[in-house]
Amino acid sequence: DTEVTQTPKHLVMGMTNKKSLKCEQHMGHRAMYWYKQKAKKPPELMFVYSYEKLSINESVPSRFSPECPNSSLLNLHLHALQPEDSALYLCASSQEDLRGRGYNEQFFGPGTRLTVL
Amino acid sequence: AQKITQTQPGMFVQEKEAVTLDCTYDTSDPSYGLFWYKQPSSGEMIFLIYQGSYDQQNATEGRYSLNFQKARKSANLVISASQLGDSAMYFCAMREIRGGSEKLVFGKGTKLTVNP
Protein backbone atom coordinates (compact mmCIF):
# COMPACT_ATOMS: atom_id res chain seq x y z
CA ASP A 1 0.00 0.00 0.00
CA THR A 2 1.78 3.15 -1.23
CA GLU A 3 -1.11 5.52 -0.79
CA VAL A 4 -1.93 8.49 1.38
CA THR A 5 -5.66 9.01 1.74
CA GLN A 6 -7.41 12.21 2.75
CA THR A 7 -11.01 12.86 3.72
CA PRO A 8 -13.12 14.68 2.84
CA LYS A 9 -12.21 15.57 -0.74
CA HIS A 10 -14.22 18.77 -0.57
CA LEU A 11 -15.37 20.78 2.45
CA VAL A 12 -17.44 23.93 2.68
CA MET A 13 -17.71 25.53 6.10
CA GLY A 14 -18.83 28.73 7.72
CA MET A 15 -16.59 30.90 9.84
CA THR A 16 -18.22 29.66 13.06
CA ASN A 17 -18.02 25.96 12.21
CA LYS A 18 -15.67 23.36 13.64
CA LYS A 19 -14.49 20.69 11.24
CA SER A 20 -11.62 18.24 10.88
CA LEU A 21 -9.51 17.03 7.99
CA LYS A 22 -8.20 13.48 8.13
CA CYS A 23 -5.14 11.85 6.62
CA GLU A 24 -4.10 8.20 6.74
CA GLN A 25 -1.13 6.17 5.50
CA HIS A 26 -0.17 2.54 5.98
CA MET A 27 3.36 2.63 4.61
CA GLY A 28 5.00 2.63 8.04
CA HIS A 29 6.16 6.21 7.55
CA ARG A 30 7.05 8.02 10.76
CA ALA A 31 6.97 11.59 9.42
CA MET A 32 3.70 13.24 8.41
CA TYR A 33 3.06 16.71 7.05
CA TRP A 34 0.30 19.25 6.48
CA TYR A 35 0.63 21.72 3.62
CA LYS A 36 -1.62 24.58 2.51
CA GLN A 37 -1.77 25.44 -1.18
CA LYS A 38 -3.52 28.49 -2.59
CA ALA A 39 -4.49 28.58 -6.25
CA LYS A 40 -1.55 28.99 -8.64
CA LYS A 41 0.92 28.93 -5.73
CA PRO A 42 3.34 26.29 -4.42
CA PRO A 43 2.48 24.25 -1.31
CA GLU A 44 3.43 25.90 1.97
CA LEU A 45 4.37 23.74 4.92
CA MET A 46 2.18 24.10 8.01
CA PHE A 47 3.16 21.28 10.39
CA VAL A 48 5.49 18.29 10.60
CA TYR A 49 5.02 15.34 12.93
CA SER A 50 7.94 13.03 13.58
CA TYR A 51 7.29 9.81 15.49
CA GLU A 52 3.89 11.23 16.51
CA LYS A 53 5.40 14.36 18.02
CA LEU A 54 5.03 17.84 16.57
CA SER A 55 8.48 18.81 15.31
CA ILE A 56 7.80 21.80 13.05
CA ASN A 57 5.05 24.43 13.34
CA GLU A 58 5.49 27.14 10.73
CA SER A 59 3.85 29.83 12.87
CA VAL A 60 0.40 28.69 11.84
CA PRO A 61 -2.57 30.52 13.45
CA SER A 62 -4.16 28.68 16.38
CA ARG A 63 -7.42 28.25 14.48
CA PHE A 64 -5.58 25.32 12.86
CA SER A 65 -4.87 22.55 15.36
CA PRO A 66 -3.00 19.42 14.27
CA GLU A 67 -3.26 16.06 15.97
CA CYS A 68 -1.42 12.79 15.42
CA PRO A 69 -3.38 10.05 17.27
CA ASN A 70 -1.06 7.29 16.05
CA SER A 71 1.65 6.65 13.50
CA SER A 72 -0.85 6.14 10.66
CA LEU A 73 -3.24 9.02 11.25
CA LEU A 74 -2.97 12.77 11.07
CA ASN A 75 -5.81 15.18 11.70
CA LEU A 76 -6.17 18.91 11.20
CA HIS A 77 -8.86 20.49 13.37
CA LEU A 78 -10.36 23.69 12.03
CA HIS A 79 -12.17 26.32 14.08
CA ALA A 80 -13.23 29.90 13.38
CA LEU A 81 -11.57 29.98 9.99
CA GLN A 82 -11.49 33.01 7.71
CA PRO A 83 -12.38 33.14 3.99
CA GLU A 84 -8.67 33.59 3.19
CA ASP A 85 -8.08 30.11 4.64
CA SER A 86 -9.83 28.65 1.59
CA ALA A 87 -7.24 26.47 -0.13
CA LEU A 88 -6.17 22.95 -1.01
CA TYR A 89 -4.85 21.19 2.09
CA LEU A 90 -2.35 18.48 1.31
CA CYS A 91 -1.14 15.75 3.63
CA ALA A 92 2.13 13.92 3.03
CA SER A 93 4.23 11.24 4.68
CA SER A 94 7.80 9.99 4.41
CA GLN A 95 10.28 7.64 6.00
CA GLU A 96 12.09 9.26 8.88
CA ASP A 97 15.43 7.56 8.31
CA LEU A 98 17.33 7.61 5.03
CA ARG A 99 17.87 3.81 4.92
CA GLY A 100 21.01 4.18 2.87
CA ARG A 101 19.32 5.86 -0.06
CA GLY A 102 20.34 9.37 0.87
CA TYR A 103 16.86 10.82 0.54
CA ASN A 104 13.23 10.31 1.42
CA GLU A 105 10.58 11.45 -0.98
CA GLN A 106 7.32 12.65 0.44
CA PHE A 107 4.18 10.81 -0.63
CA PHE A 108 1.24 13.16 -0.98
CA GLY A 109 -2.47 12.58 -0.66
CA PRO A 110 -5.00 13.99 -3.15
CA GLY A 111 -5.83 16.89 -0.84
CA THR A 112 -8.96 18.43 0.64
CA ARG A 113 -10.35 21.47 -1.17
CA LEU A 114 -11.61 23.74 1.60
CA THR A 115 -13.95 26.67 1.07
CA VAL A 116 -14.69 29.01 3.97
CA LEU A 117 -17.79 31.15 3.53
CA ALA B 1 17.71 30.75 4.04
CA GLN B 2 17.34 28.39 1.16
CA LYS B 3 15.67 29.59 -2.00
CA ILE B 4 14.34 27.94 -5.15
CA THR B 5 13.69 29.89 -8.35
CA GLN B 6 11.66 28.70 -11.31
CA THR B 7 11.60 31.46 -13.91
CA GLN B 8 9.22 29.87 -16.42
CA PRO B 9 5.58 30.38 -15.40
CA GLY B 10 4.44 28.37 -18.43
CA MET B 11 5.98 26.15 -21.07
CA PHE B 12 4.55 24.56 -24.23
CA VAL B 13 5.90 21.49 -26.01
CA GLN B 14 4.75 19.32 -28.86
CA GLU B 15 3.92 15.72 -28.13
CA LYS B 16 6.96 13.39 -28.49
CA GLU B 17 9.45 16.26 -28.19
CA ALA B 18 11.77 16.92 -25.24
CA VAL B 19 11.37 19.86 -22.88
CA THR B 20 13.58 21.41 -20.19
CA LEU B 21 12.13 23.03 -17.08
CA ASP B 22 14.50 25.38 -15.30
CA CYS B 23 15.31 25.46 -11.59
CA THR B 24 18.01 27.41 -9.81
CA TYR B 25 18.69 27.32 -6.11
CA ASP B 26 20.55 29.16 -3.44
CA THR B 27 21.92 27.59 -0.27
CA SER B 28 24.98 27.89 1.94
CA ASP B 29 24.77 24.25 3.05
CA PRO B 30 27.38 21.98 1.44
CA SER B 31 24.95 19.05 1.70
CA TYR B 32 21.55 19.46 0.11
CA GLY B 33 18.97 17.65 -1.93
CA LEU B 34 16.74 18.71 -4.78
CA PHE B 35 13.40 17.18 -5.74
CA TRP B 36 11.04 17.56 -8.65
CA TYR B 37 7.31 16.99 -8.20
CA LYS B 38 4.48 16.93 -10.72
CA GLN B 39 1.01 18.19 -9.82
CA PRO B 40 -1.80 17.35 -12.27
CA SER B 41 -5.05 19.28 -12.11
CA SER B 42 -6.38 16.65 -9.71
CA GLY B 43 -4.13 18.17 -7.04
CA GLU B 44 -1.96 15.27 -5.92
CA MET B 45 1.79 15.93 -5.83
CA ILE B 46 3.76 13.14 -7.52
CA PHE B 47 7.47 12.63 -6.84
CA LEU B 48 9.52 12.43 -10.04
CA ILE B 49 13.24 12.55 -9.33
CA TYR B 50 15.89 13.45 -6.74
CA GLN B 51 19.43 14.84 -6.99
CA GLY B 52 21.79 14.97 -4.04
CA SER B 53 24.56 17.53 -3.86
CA TYR B 54 27.23 14.84 -3.59
CA ASP B 55 25.83 12.60 -6.31
CA GLN B 56 28.49 12.07 -8.95
CA GLN B 57 26.06 11.52 -11.80
CA ASN B 58 22.94 13.29 -12.99
CA ALA B 59 19.79 11.55 -11.78
CA THR B 60 17.58 9.72 -14.28
CA GLU B 61 14.19 8.04 -13.86
CA GLY B 62 12.65 6.74 -17.04
CA ARG B 63 11.78 9.72 -19.27
CA TYR B 64 12.90 12.17 -16.57
CA SER B 65 16.47 13.31 -16.13
CA LEU B 66 18.17 16.08 -14.21
CA ASN B 67 20.70 18.42 -15.78
CA PHE B 68 22.56 19.18 -12.54
CA GLN B 69 25.16 21.95 -12.77
CA LYS B 70 26.46 22.45 -9.25
CA ALA B 71 28.71 25.42 -9.99
CA ARG B 72 25.79 27.27 -11.59
CA LYS B 73 23.41 26.08 -8.86
CA SER B 74 20.92 24.77 -11.35
CA ALA B 75 18.94 21.52 -11.46
CA ASN B 76 16.89 21.55 -14.62
CA LEU B 77 14.36 18.80 -15.31
CA VAL B 78 14.43 17.27 -18.78
CA ILE B 79 11.37 15.35 -19.95
CA SER B 80 11.99 13.30 -23.07
CA ALA B 81 9.34 12.14 -25.54
CA SER B 82 6.59 14.29 -24.01
CA GLN B 83 3.15 12.76 -23.64
CA LEU B 84 -0.24 14.44 -23.30
CA GLY B 85 -0.40 13.16 -19.74
CA ASP B 86 2.68 15.20 -18.87
CA SER B 87 0.57 18.37 -18.92
CA ALA B 88 0.69 19.56 -15.30
CA MET B 89 2.38 21.92 -12.86
CA TYR B 90 5.99 21.02 -12.08
CA PHE B 91 7.64 22.09 -8.84
CA CYS B 92 11.31 22.08 -7.95
CA ALA B 93 11.98 21.78 -4.23
CA MET B 94 14.94 21.76 -1.87
CA ARG B 95 15.23 19.75 1.30
CA GLU B 96 15.81 21.71 4.49
CA ILE B 97 16.55 20.13 7.86
CA ARG B 98 14.93 21.77 10.87
CA GLY B 99 14.48 20.44 14.37
CA GLY B 100 15.66 17.04 13.21
CA SER B 101 12.91 16.86 10.59
CA GLU B 102 12.96 17.44 6.87
CA LYS B 103 10.89 20.07 5.15
CA LEU B 104 10.60 20.94 1.48
CA VAL B 105 10.94 24.48 0.16
CA PHE B 106 9.17 24.74 -3.19
CA GLY B 107 9.71 27.01 -6.16
CA LYS B 108 6.74 28.81 -7.71
CA GLY B 109 6.29 26.11 -10.31
CA THR B 110 6.07 25.84 -14.09
CA LYS B 111 2.87 24.94 -15.90
CA LEU B 112 3.68 22.56 -18.75
CA THR B 113 1.24 22.11 -21.61
CA VAL B 114 1.83 19.30 -24.09
CA ASN B 115 0.17 19.91 -27.45
CA PRO B 116 -0.94 17.06 -29.74
PDB file of C-alpha atoms in Angstrom:
ATOM      1  CA  ASP A   1       0.000   0.000   0.000  1.00  0.00           C
ATOM      2  CA  THR A   2       1.777   3.146  -1.232  1.00  0.00           C
ATOM      3  CA  GLU A   3      -1.114   5.520  -0.794  1.00  0.00           C
ATOM      4  CA  VAL A   4      -1.927   8.493   1.379  1.00  0.00           C
ATOM      5  CA  THR A   5      -5.665   9.009   1.739  1.00  0.00           C
ATOM      6  CA  GLN A   6      -7.414  12.214   2.753  1.00  0.00           C
ATOM      7  CA  THR A   7     -11.009  12.862   3.716  1.00  0.00           C
ATOM      8  CA  PRO A   8     -13.116  14.678   2.842  1.00  0.00           C
ATOM      9  CA  LYS A   9     -12.207  15.570  -0.743  1.00  0.00           C
ATOM     10  CA  HIS A  10     -14.217  18.773  -0.567  1.00  0.00           C
ATOM     11  CA  LEU A  11     -15.372  20.781   2.451  1.00  0.00           C
ATOM     12  CA  VAL A  12     -17.444  23.935   2.675  1.00  0.00           C
ATOM     13  CA  MET A  13     -17.709  25.528   6.099  1.00  0.00           C
ATOM     14  CA  GLY A  14     -18.827  28.729   7.722  1.00  0.00           C
ATOM     15  CA  MET A  15     -16.588  30.895   9.836  1.00  0.00           C
ATOM     16  CA  THR A  16     -18.224  29.663  13.056  1.00  0.00           C
ATOM     17  CA  ASN A  17     -18.020  25.956  12.214  1.00  0.00           C
ATOM     18  CA  LYS A  18     -15.669  23.356  13.643  1.00  0.00           C
ATOM     19  CA  LYS A  19     -14.489  20.688  11.236  1.00  0.00           C
ATOM     20  CA  SER A  20     -11.616  18.237  10.877  1.00  0.00           C
ATOM     21  CA  LEU A  21      -9.511  17.031   7.987  1.00  0.00           C
ATOM     22  CA  LYS A  22      -8.203  13.476   8.130  1.00  0.00           C
ATOM     23  CA  CYS A  23      -5.143  11.851   6.619  1.00  0.00           C
ATOM     24  CA  GLU A  24      -4.101   8.203   6.738  1.00  0.00           C
ATOM     25  CA  GLN A  25      -1.133   6.173   5.503  1.00  0.00           C
ATOM     26  CA  HIS A  26      -0.166   2.542   5.979  1.00  0.00           C
ATOM     27  CA  MET A  27       3.365   2.635   4.610  1.00  0.00           C
ATOM     28  CA  GLY A  28       4.997   2.634   8.035  1.00  0.00           C
ATOM     29  CA  HIS A  29       6.156   6.215   7.555  1.00  0.00           C
ATOM     30  CA  ARG A  30       7.053   8.018  10.761  1.00  0.00           C
ATOM     31  CA  ALA A  31       6.975  11.595   9.418  1.00  0.00           C
ATOM     32  CA  MET A  32       3.700  13.238   8.410  1.00  0.00           C
ATOM     33  CA  TYR A  33       3.058  16.708   7.047  1.00  0.00           C
ATOM     34  CA  TRP A  34       0.297  19.247   6.477  1.00  0.00           C
ATOM     35  CA  TYR A  35       0.627  21.723   3.617  1.00  0.00           C
ATOM     36  CA  LYS A  36      -1.617  24.576   2.508  1.00  0.00           C
ATOM     37  CA  GLN A  37      -1.769  25.439  -1.180  1.00  0.00           C
ATOM     38  CA  LYS A  38      -3.517  28.494  -2.586  1.00  0.00           C
ATOM     39  CA  ALA A  39      -4.494  28.580  -6.252  1.00  0.00           C
ATOM     40  CA  LYS A  40      -1.551  28.986  -8.635  1.00  0.00           C
ATOM     41  CA  LYS A  41       0.924  28.930  -5.727  1.00  0.00           C
ATOM     42  CA  PRO A  42       3.337  26.289  -4.420  1.00  0.00           C
ATOM     43  CA  PRO A  43       2.481  24.247  -1.313  1.00  0.00           C
ATOM     44  CA  GLU A  44       3.432  25.904   1.969  1.00  0.00           C
ATOM     45  CA  LEU A  45       4.368  23.741   4.924  1.00  0.00           C
ATOM     46  CA  MET A  46       2.184  24.099   8.008  1.00  0.00           C
ATOM     47  CA  PHE A  47       3.163  21.283  10.387  1.00  0.00           C
ATOM     48  CA  VAL A  48       5.489  18.288  10.600  1.00  0.00           C
ATOM     49  CA  TYR A  49       5.018  15.335  12.928  1.00  0.00           C
ATOM     50  CA  SER A  50       7.936  13.027  13.577  1.00  0.00           C
ATOM     51  CA  TYR A  51       7.285   9.811  15.489  1.00  0.00           C
ATOM     52  CA  GLU A  52       3.887  11.227  16.506  1.00  0.00           C
ATOM     53  CA  LYS A  53       5.399  14.355  18.017  1.00  0.00           C
ATOM     54  CA  LEU A  54       5.031  17.840  16.565  1.00  0.00           C
ATOM     55  CA  SER A  55       8.484  18.807  15.309  1.00  0.00           C
ATOM     56  CA  ILE A  56       7.798  21.804  13.049  1.00  0.00           C
ATOM     57  CA  ASN A  57       5.054  24.434  13.342  1.00  0.00           C
ATOM     58  CA  GLU A  58       5.485  27.139  10.725  1.00  0.00           C
ATOM     59  CA  SER A  59       3.850  29.828  12.872  1.00  0.00           C
ATOM     60  CA  VAL A  60       0.398  28.689  11.844  1.00  0.00           C
ATOM     61  CA  PRO A  61      -2.574  30.524  13.452  1.00  0.00           C
ATOM     62  CA  SER A  62      -4.157  28.683  16.376  1.00  0.00           C
ATOM     63  CA  ARG A  63      -7.423  28.251  14.480  1.00  0.00           C
ATOM     64  CA  PHE A  64      -5.581  25.324  12.858  1.00  0.00           C
ATOM     65  CA  SER A  65      -4.873  22.553  15.364  1.00  0.00           C
ATOM     66  CA  PRO A  66      -3.004  19.423  14.272  1.00  0.00           C
ATOM     67  CA  GLU A  67      -3.265  16.056  15.972  1.00  0.00           C
ATOM     68  CA  CYS A  68      -1.424  12.786  15.419  1.00  0.00           C
ATOM     69  CA  PRO A  69      -3.382  10.052  17.273  1.00  0.00           C
ATOM     70  CA  ASN A  70      -1.056   7.285  16.054  1.00  0.00           C
ATOM     71  CA  SER A  71       1.651   6.654  13.499  1.00  0.00           C
ATOM     72  CA  SER A  72      -0.850   6.136  10.655  1.00  0.00           C
ATOM     73  CA  LEU A  73      -3.245   9.016  11.255  1.00  0.00           C
ATOM     74  CA  LEU A  74      -2.965  12.775  11.067  1.00  0.00           C
ATOM     75  CA  ASN A  75      -5.810  15.183  11.702  1.00  0.00           C
ATOM     76  CA  LEU A  76      -6.168  18.913  11.202  1.00  0.00           C
ATOM     77  CA  HIS A  77      -8.864  20.487  13.366  1.00  0.00           C
ATOM     78  CA  LEU A  78     -10.363  23.694  12.030  1.00  0.00           C
ATOM     79  CA  HIS A  79     -12.172  26.323  14.082  1.00  0.00           C
ATOM     80  CA  ALA A  80     -13.230  29.902  13.381  1.00  0.00           C
ATOM     81  CA  LEU A  81     -11.566  29.983   9.987  1.00  0.00           C
ATOM     82  CA  GLN A  82     -11.487  33.006   7.708  1.00  0.00           C
ATOM     83  CA  PRO A  83     -12.375  33.143   3.995  1.00  0.00           C
ATOM     84  CA  GLU A  84      -8.668  33.586   3.192  1.00  0.00           C
ATOM     85  CA  ASP A  85      -8.080  30.106   4.638  1.00  0.00           C
ATOM     86  CA  SER A  86      -9.829  28.645   1.593  1.00  0.00           C
ATOM     87  CA  ALA A  87      -7.237  26.473  -0.131  1.00  0.00           C
ATOM     88  CA  LEU A  88      -6.172  22.947  -1.013  1.00  0.00           C
ATOM     89  CA  TYR A  89      -4.855  21.192   2.093  1.00  0.00           C
ATOM     90  CA  LEU A  90      -2.355  18.477   1.312  1.00  0.00           C
ATOM     91  CA  CYS A  91      -1.139  15.753   3.627  1.00  0.00           C
ATOM     92  CA  ALA A  92       2.130  13.918   3.028  1.00  0.00           C
ATOM     93  CA  SER A  93       4.226  11.235   4.677  1.00  0.00           C
ATOM     94  CA  SER A  94       7.798   9.990   4.415  1.00  0.00           C
ATOM     95  CA  GLN A  95      10.284   7.642   6.001  1.00  0.00           C
ATOM     96  CA  GLU A  96      12.091   9.259   8.877  1.00  0.00           C
ATOM     97  CA  ASP A  97      15.427   7.559   8.309  1.00  0.00           C
ATOM     98  CA  LEU A  98      17.333   7.612   5.032  1.00  0.00           C
ATOM     99  CA  ARG A  99      17.869   3.814   4.923  1.00  0.00           C
ATOM    100  CA  GLY A 100      21.011   4.177   2.873  1.00  0.00           C
ATOM    101  CA  ARG A 101      19.318   5.859  -0.060  1.00  0.00           C
ATOM    102  CA  GLY A 102      20.336   9.374   0.867  1.00  0.00           C
ATOM    103  CA  TYR A 103      16.863  10.815   0.541  1.00  0.00           C
ATOM    104  CA  ASN A 104      13.232  10.309   1.418  1.00  0.00           C
ATOM    105  CA  GLU A 105      10.580  11.453  -0.982  1.00  0.00           C
ATOM    106  CA  GLN A 106       7.322  12.648   0.438  1.00  0.00           C
ATOM    107  CA  PHE A 107       4.181  10.812  -0.632  1.00  0.00           C
ATOM    108  CA  PHE A 108       1.241  13.160  -0.985  1.00  0.00           C
ATOM    109  CA  GLY A 109      -2.471  12.577  -0.662  1.00  0.00           C
ATOM    110  CA  PRO A 110      -5.003  13.989  -3.146  1.00  0.00           C
ATOM    111  CA  GLY A 111      -5.834  16.888  -0.844  1.00  0.00           C
ATOM    112  CA  THR A 112      -8.959  18.433   0.638  1.00  0.00           C
ATOM    113  CA  ARG A 113     -10.354  21.465  -1.171  1.00  0.00           C
ATOM    114  CA  LEU A 114     -11.606  23.737   1.597  1.00  0.00           C
ATOM    115  CA  THR A 115     -13.947  26.671   1.068  1.00  0.00           C
ATOM    116  CA  VAL A 116     -14.693  29.007   3.973  1.00  0.00           C
ATOM    117  CA  LEU A 117     -17.786  31.145   3.530  1.00  0.00           C
TER     118      LEU A 117
ATOM    119  CA  ALA B   1      17.705  30.749   4.038  1.00  0.00           C
ATOM    120  CA  GLN B   2      17.337  28.386   1.161  1.00  0.00           C
ATOM    121  CA  LYS B   3      15.670  29.585  -1.997  1.00  0.00           C
ATOM    122  CA  ILE B   4      14.339  27.936  -5.147  1.00  0.00           C
ATOM    123  CA  THR B   5      13.694  29.890  -8.352  1.00  0.00           C
ATOM    124  CA  GLN B   6      11.655  28.701 -11.310  1.00  0.00           C
ATOM    125  CA  THR B   7      11.602  31.459 -13.909  1.00  0.00           C
ATOM    126  CA  GLN B   8       9.219  29.871 -16.417  1.00  0.00           C
ATOM    127  CA  PRO B   9       5.578  30.375 -15.404  1.00  0.00           C
ATOM    128  CA  GLY B  10       4.442  28.372 -18.433  1.00  0.00           C
ATOM    129  CA  MET B  11       5.979  26.154 -21.075  1.00  0.00           C
ATOM    130  CA  PHE B  12       4.554  24.561 -24.225  1.00  0.00           C
ATOM    131  CA  VAL B  13       5.896  21.490 -26.012  1.00  0.00           C
ATOM    132  CA  GLN B  14       4.749  19.317 -28.864  1.00  0.00           C
ATOM    133  CA  GLU B  15       3.919  15.715 -28.129  1.00  0.00           C
ATOM    134  CA  LYS B  16       6.957  13.393 -28.492  1.00  0.00           C
ATOM    135  CA  GLU B  17       9.453  16.260 -28.188  1.00  0.00           C
ATOM    136  CA  ALA B  18      11.771  16.921 -25.245  1.00  0.00           C
ATOM    137  CA  VAL B  19      11.375  19.862 -22.882  1.00  0.00           C
ATOM    138  CA  THR B  20      13.575  21.407 -20.186  1.00  0.00           C
ATOM    139  CA  LEU B  21      12.129  23.034 -17.084  1.00  0.00           C
ATOM    140  CA  ASP B  22      14.503  25.376 -15.296  1.00  0.00           C
ATOM    141  CA  CYS B  23      15.312  25.459 -11.595  1.00  0.00           C
ATOM    142  CA  THR B  24      18.015  27.414  -9.808  1.00  0.00           C
ATOM    143  CA  TYR B  25      18.689  27.316  -6.108  1.00  0.00           C
ATOM    144  CA  ASP B  26      20.554  29.159  -3.437  1.00  0.00           C
ATOM    145  CA  THR B  27      21.923  27.593  -0.267  1.00  0.00           C
ATOM    146  CA  SER B  28      24.978  27.886   1.935  1.00  0.00           C
ATOM    147  CA  ASP B  29      24.774  24.250   3.045  1.00  0.00           C
ATOM    148  CA  PRO B  30      27.377  21.977   1.439  1.00  0.00           C
ATOM    149  CA  SER B  31      24.954  19.055   1.700  1.00  0.00           C
ATOM    150  CA  TYR B  32      21.548  19.457   0.115  1.00  0.00           C
ATOM    151  CA  GLY B  33      18.967  17.651  -1.929  1.00  0.00           C
ATOM    152  CA  LEU B  34      16.744  18.715  -4.781  1.00  0.00           C
ATOM    153  CA  PHE B  35      13.397  17.185  -5.741  1.00  0.00           C
ATOM    154  CA  TRP B  36      11.037  17.556  -8.653  1.00  0.00           C
ATOM    155  CA  TYR B  37       7.309  16.988  -8.201  1.00  0.00           C
ATOM    156  CA  LYS B  38       4.478  16.926 -10.724  1.00  0.00           C
ATOM    157  CA  GLN B  39       1.011  18.193  -9.818  1.00  0.00           C
ATOM    158  CA  PRO B  40      -1.804  17.352 -12.266  1.00  0.00           C
ATOM    159  CA  SER B  41      -5.054  19.284 -12.113  1.00  0.00           C
ATOM    160  CA  SER B  42      -6.382  16.646  -9.708  1.00  0.00           C
ATOM    161  CA  GLY B  43      -4.135  18.166  -7.040  1.00  0.00           C
ATOM    162  CA  GLU B  44      -1.961  15.269  -5.918  1.00  0.00           C
ATOM    163  CA  MET B  45       1.791  15.928  -5.831  1.00  0.00           C
ATOM    164  CA  ILE B  46       3.757  13.136  -7.524  1.00  0.00           C
ATOM    165  CA  PHE B  47       7.471  12.627  -6.836  1.00  0.00           C
ATOM    166  CA  LEU B  48       9.524  12.429 -10.039  1.00  0.00           C
ATOM    167  CA  ILE B  49      13.243  12.552  -9.329  1.00  0.00           C
ATOM    168  CA  TYR B  50      15.890  13.446  -6.743  1.00  0.00           C
ATOM    169  CA  GLN B  51      19.426  14.841  -6.986  1.00  0.00           C
ATOM    170  CA  GLY B  52      21.793  14.965  -4.039  1.00  0.00           C
ATOM    171  CA  SER B  53      24.561  17.531  -3.855  1.00  0.00           C
ATOM    172  CA  TYR B  54      27.231  14.839  -3.588  1.00  0.00           C
ATOM    173  CA  ASP B  55      25.826  12.601  -6.311  1.00  0.00           C
ATOM    174  CA  GLN B  56      28.490  12.073  -8.949  1.00  0.00           C
ATOM    175  CA  GLN B  57      26.058  11.525 -11.796  1.00  0.00           C
ATOM    176  CA  ASN B  58      22.942  13.290 -12.987  1.00  0.00           C
ATOM    177  CA  ALA B  59      19.792  11.552 -11.785  1.00  0.00           C
ATOM    178  CA  THR B  60      17.580   9.722 -14.283  1.00  0.00           C
ATOM    179  CA  GLU B  61      14.186   8.039 -13.862  1.00  0.00           C
ATOM    180  CA  GLY B  62      12.654   6.742 -17.042  1.00  0.00           C
ATOM    181  CA  ARG B  63      11.781   9.723 -19.267  1.00  0.00           C
ATOM    182  CA  TYR B  64      12.897  12.173 -16.570  1.00  0.00           C
ATOM    183  CA  SER B  65      16.467  13.308 -16.126  1.00  0.00           C
ATOM    184  CA  LEU B  66      18.169  16.085 -14.214  1.00  0.00           C
ATOM    185  CA  ASN B  67      20.700  18.417 -15.776  1.00  0.00           C
ATOM    186  CA  PHE B  68      22.561  19.181 -12.539  1.00  0.00           C
ATOM    187  CA  GLN B  69      25.162  21.947 -12.771  1.00  0.00           C
ATOM    188  CA  LYS B  70      26.459  22.446  -9.249  1.00  0.00           C
ATOM    189  CA  ALA B  71      28.715  25.424  -9.985  1.00  0.00           C
ATOM    190  CA  ARG B  72      25.793  27.267 -11.592  1.00  0.00           C
ATOM    191  CA  LYS B  73      23.408  26.081  -8.859  1.00  0.00           C
ATOM    192  CA  SER B  74      20.921  24.772 -11.348  1.00  0.00           C
ATOM    193  CA  ALA B  75      18.942  21.517 -11.460  1.00  0.00           C
ATOM    194  CA  ASN B  76      16.886  21.549 -14.620  1.00  0.00           C
ATOM    195  CA  LEU B  77      14.355  18.802 -15.309  1.00  0.00           C
ATOM    196  CA  VAL B  78      14.426  17.267 -18.781  1.00  0.00           C
ATOM    197  CA  ILE B  79      11.367  15.351 -19.947  1.00  0.00           C
ATOM    198  CA  SER B  80      11.993  13.304 -23.069  1.00  0.00           C
ATOM    199  CA  ALA B  81       9.338  12.143 -25.545  1.00  0.00           C
ATOM    200  CA  SER B  82       6.594  14.288 -24.012  1.00  0.00           C
ATOM    201  CA  GLN B  83       3.154  12.762 -23.641  1.00  0.00           C
ATOM    202  CA  LEU B  84      -0.244  14.441 -23.303  1.00  0.00           C
ATOM    203  CA  GLY B  85      -0.403  13.160 -19.739  1.00  0.00           C
ATOM    204  CA  ASP B  86       2.684  15.198 -18.875  1.00  0.00           C
ATOM    205  CA  SER B  87       0.571  18.370 -18.920  1.00  0.00           C
ATOM    206  CA  ALA B  88       0.691  19.560 -15.301  1.00  0.00           C
ATOM    207  CA  MET B  89       2.384  21.919 -12.858  1.00  0.00           C
ATOM    208  CA  TYR B  90       5.988  21.018 -12.077  1.00  0.00           C
ATOM    209  CA  PHE B  91       7.639  22.091  -8.838  1.00  0.00           C
ATOM    210  CA  CYS B  92      11.307  22.078  -7.954  1.00  0.00           C
ATOM    211  CA  ALA B  93      11.980  21.776  -4.226  1.00  0.00           C
ATOM    212  CA  MET B  94      14.936  21.757  -1.870  1.00  0.00           C
ATOM    213  CA  ARG B  95      15.234  19.754   1.304  1.00  0.00           C
ATOM    214  CA  GLU B  96      15.811  21.712   4.489  1.00  0.00           C
ATOM    215  CA  ILE B  97      16.554  20.128   7.859  1.00  0.00           C
ATOM    216  CA  ARG B  98      14.934  21.775  10.871  1.00  0.00           C
ATOM    217  CA  GLY B  99      14.478  20.441  14.367  1.00  0.00           C
ATOM    218  CA  GLY B 100      15.656  17.040  13.208  1.00  0.00           C
ATOM    219  CA  SER B 101      12.906  16.865  10.585  1.00  0.00           C
ATOM    220  CA  GLU B 102      12.959  17.440   6.871  1.00  0.00           C
ATOM    221  CA  LYS B 103      10.893  20.072   5.151  1.00  0.00           C
ATOM    222  CA  LEU B 104      10.597  20.937   1.475  1.00  0.00           C
ATOM    223  CA  VAL B 105      10.940  24.479   0.163  1.00  0.00           C
ATOM    224  CA  PHE B 106       9.174  24.740  -3.186  1.00  0.00           C
ATOM    225  CA  GLY B 107       9.706  27.010  -6.157  1.00  0.00           C
ATOM    226  CA  LYS B 108       6.744  28.807  -7.706  1.00  0.00           C
ATOM    227  CA  GLY B 109       6.288  26.109 -10.310  1.00  0.00           C
ATOM    228  CA  THR B 110       6.069  25.841 -14.088  1.00  0.00           C
ATOM    229  CA  LYS B 111       2.870  24.936 -15.897  1.00  0.00           C
ATOM    230  CA  LEU B 112       3.680  22.561 -18.752  1.00  0.00           C
ATOM    231  CA  THR B 113       1.239  22.107 -21.611  1.00  0.00           C
ATOM    232  CA  VAL B 114       1.826  19.298 -24.093  1.00  0.00           C
ATOM    233  CA  ASN B 115       0.171  19.914 -27.450  1.00  0.00           C
ATOM    234  CA  PRO B 116      -0.945  17.059 -29.736  1.00  0.00           C
TER     235      PRO B 116
END
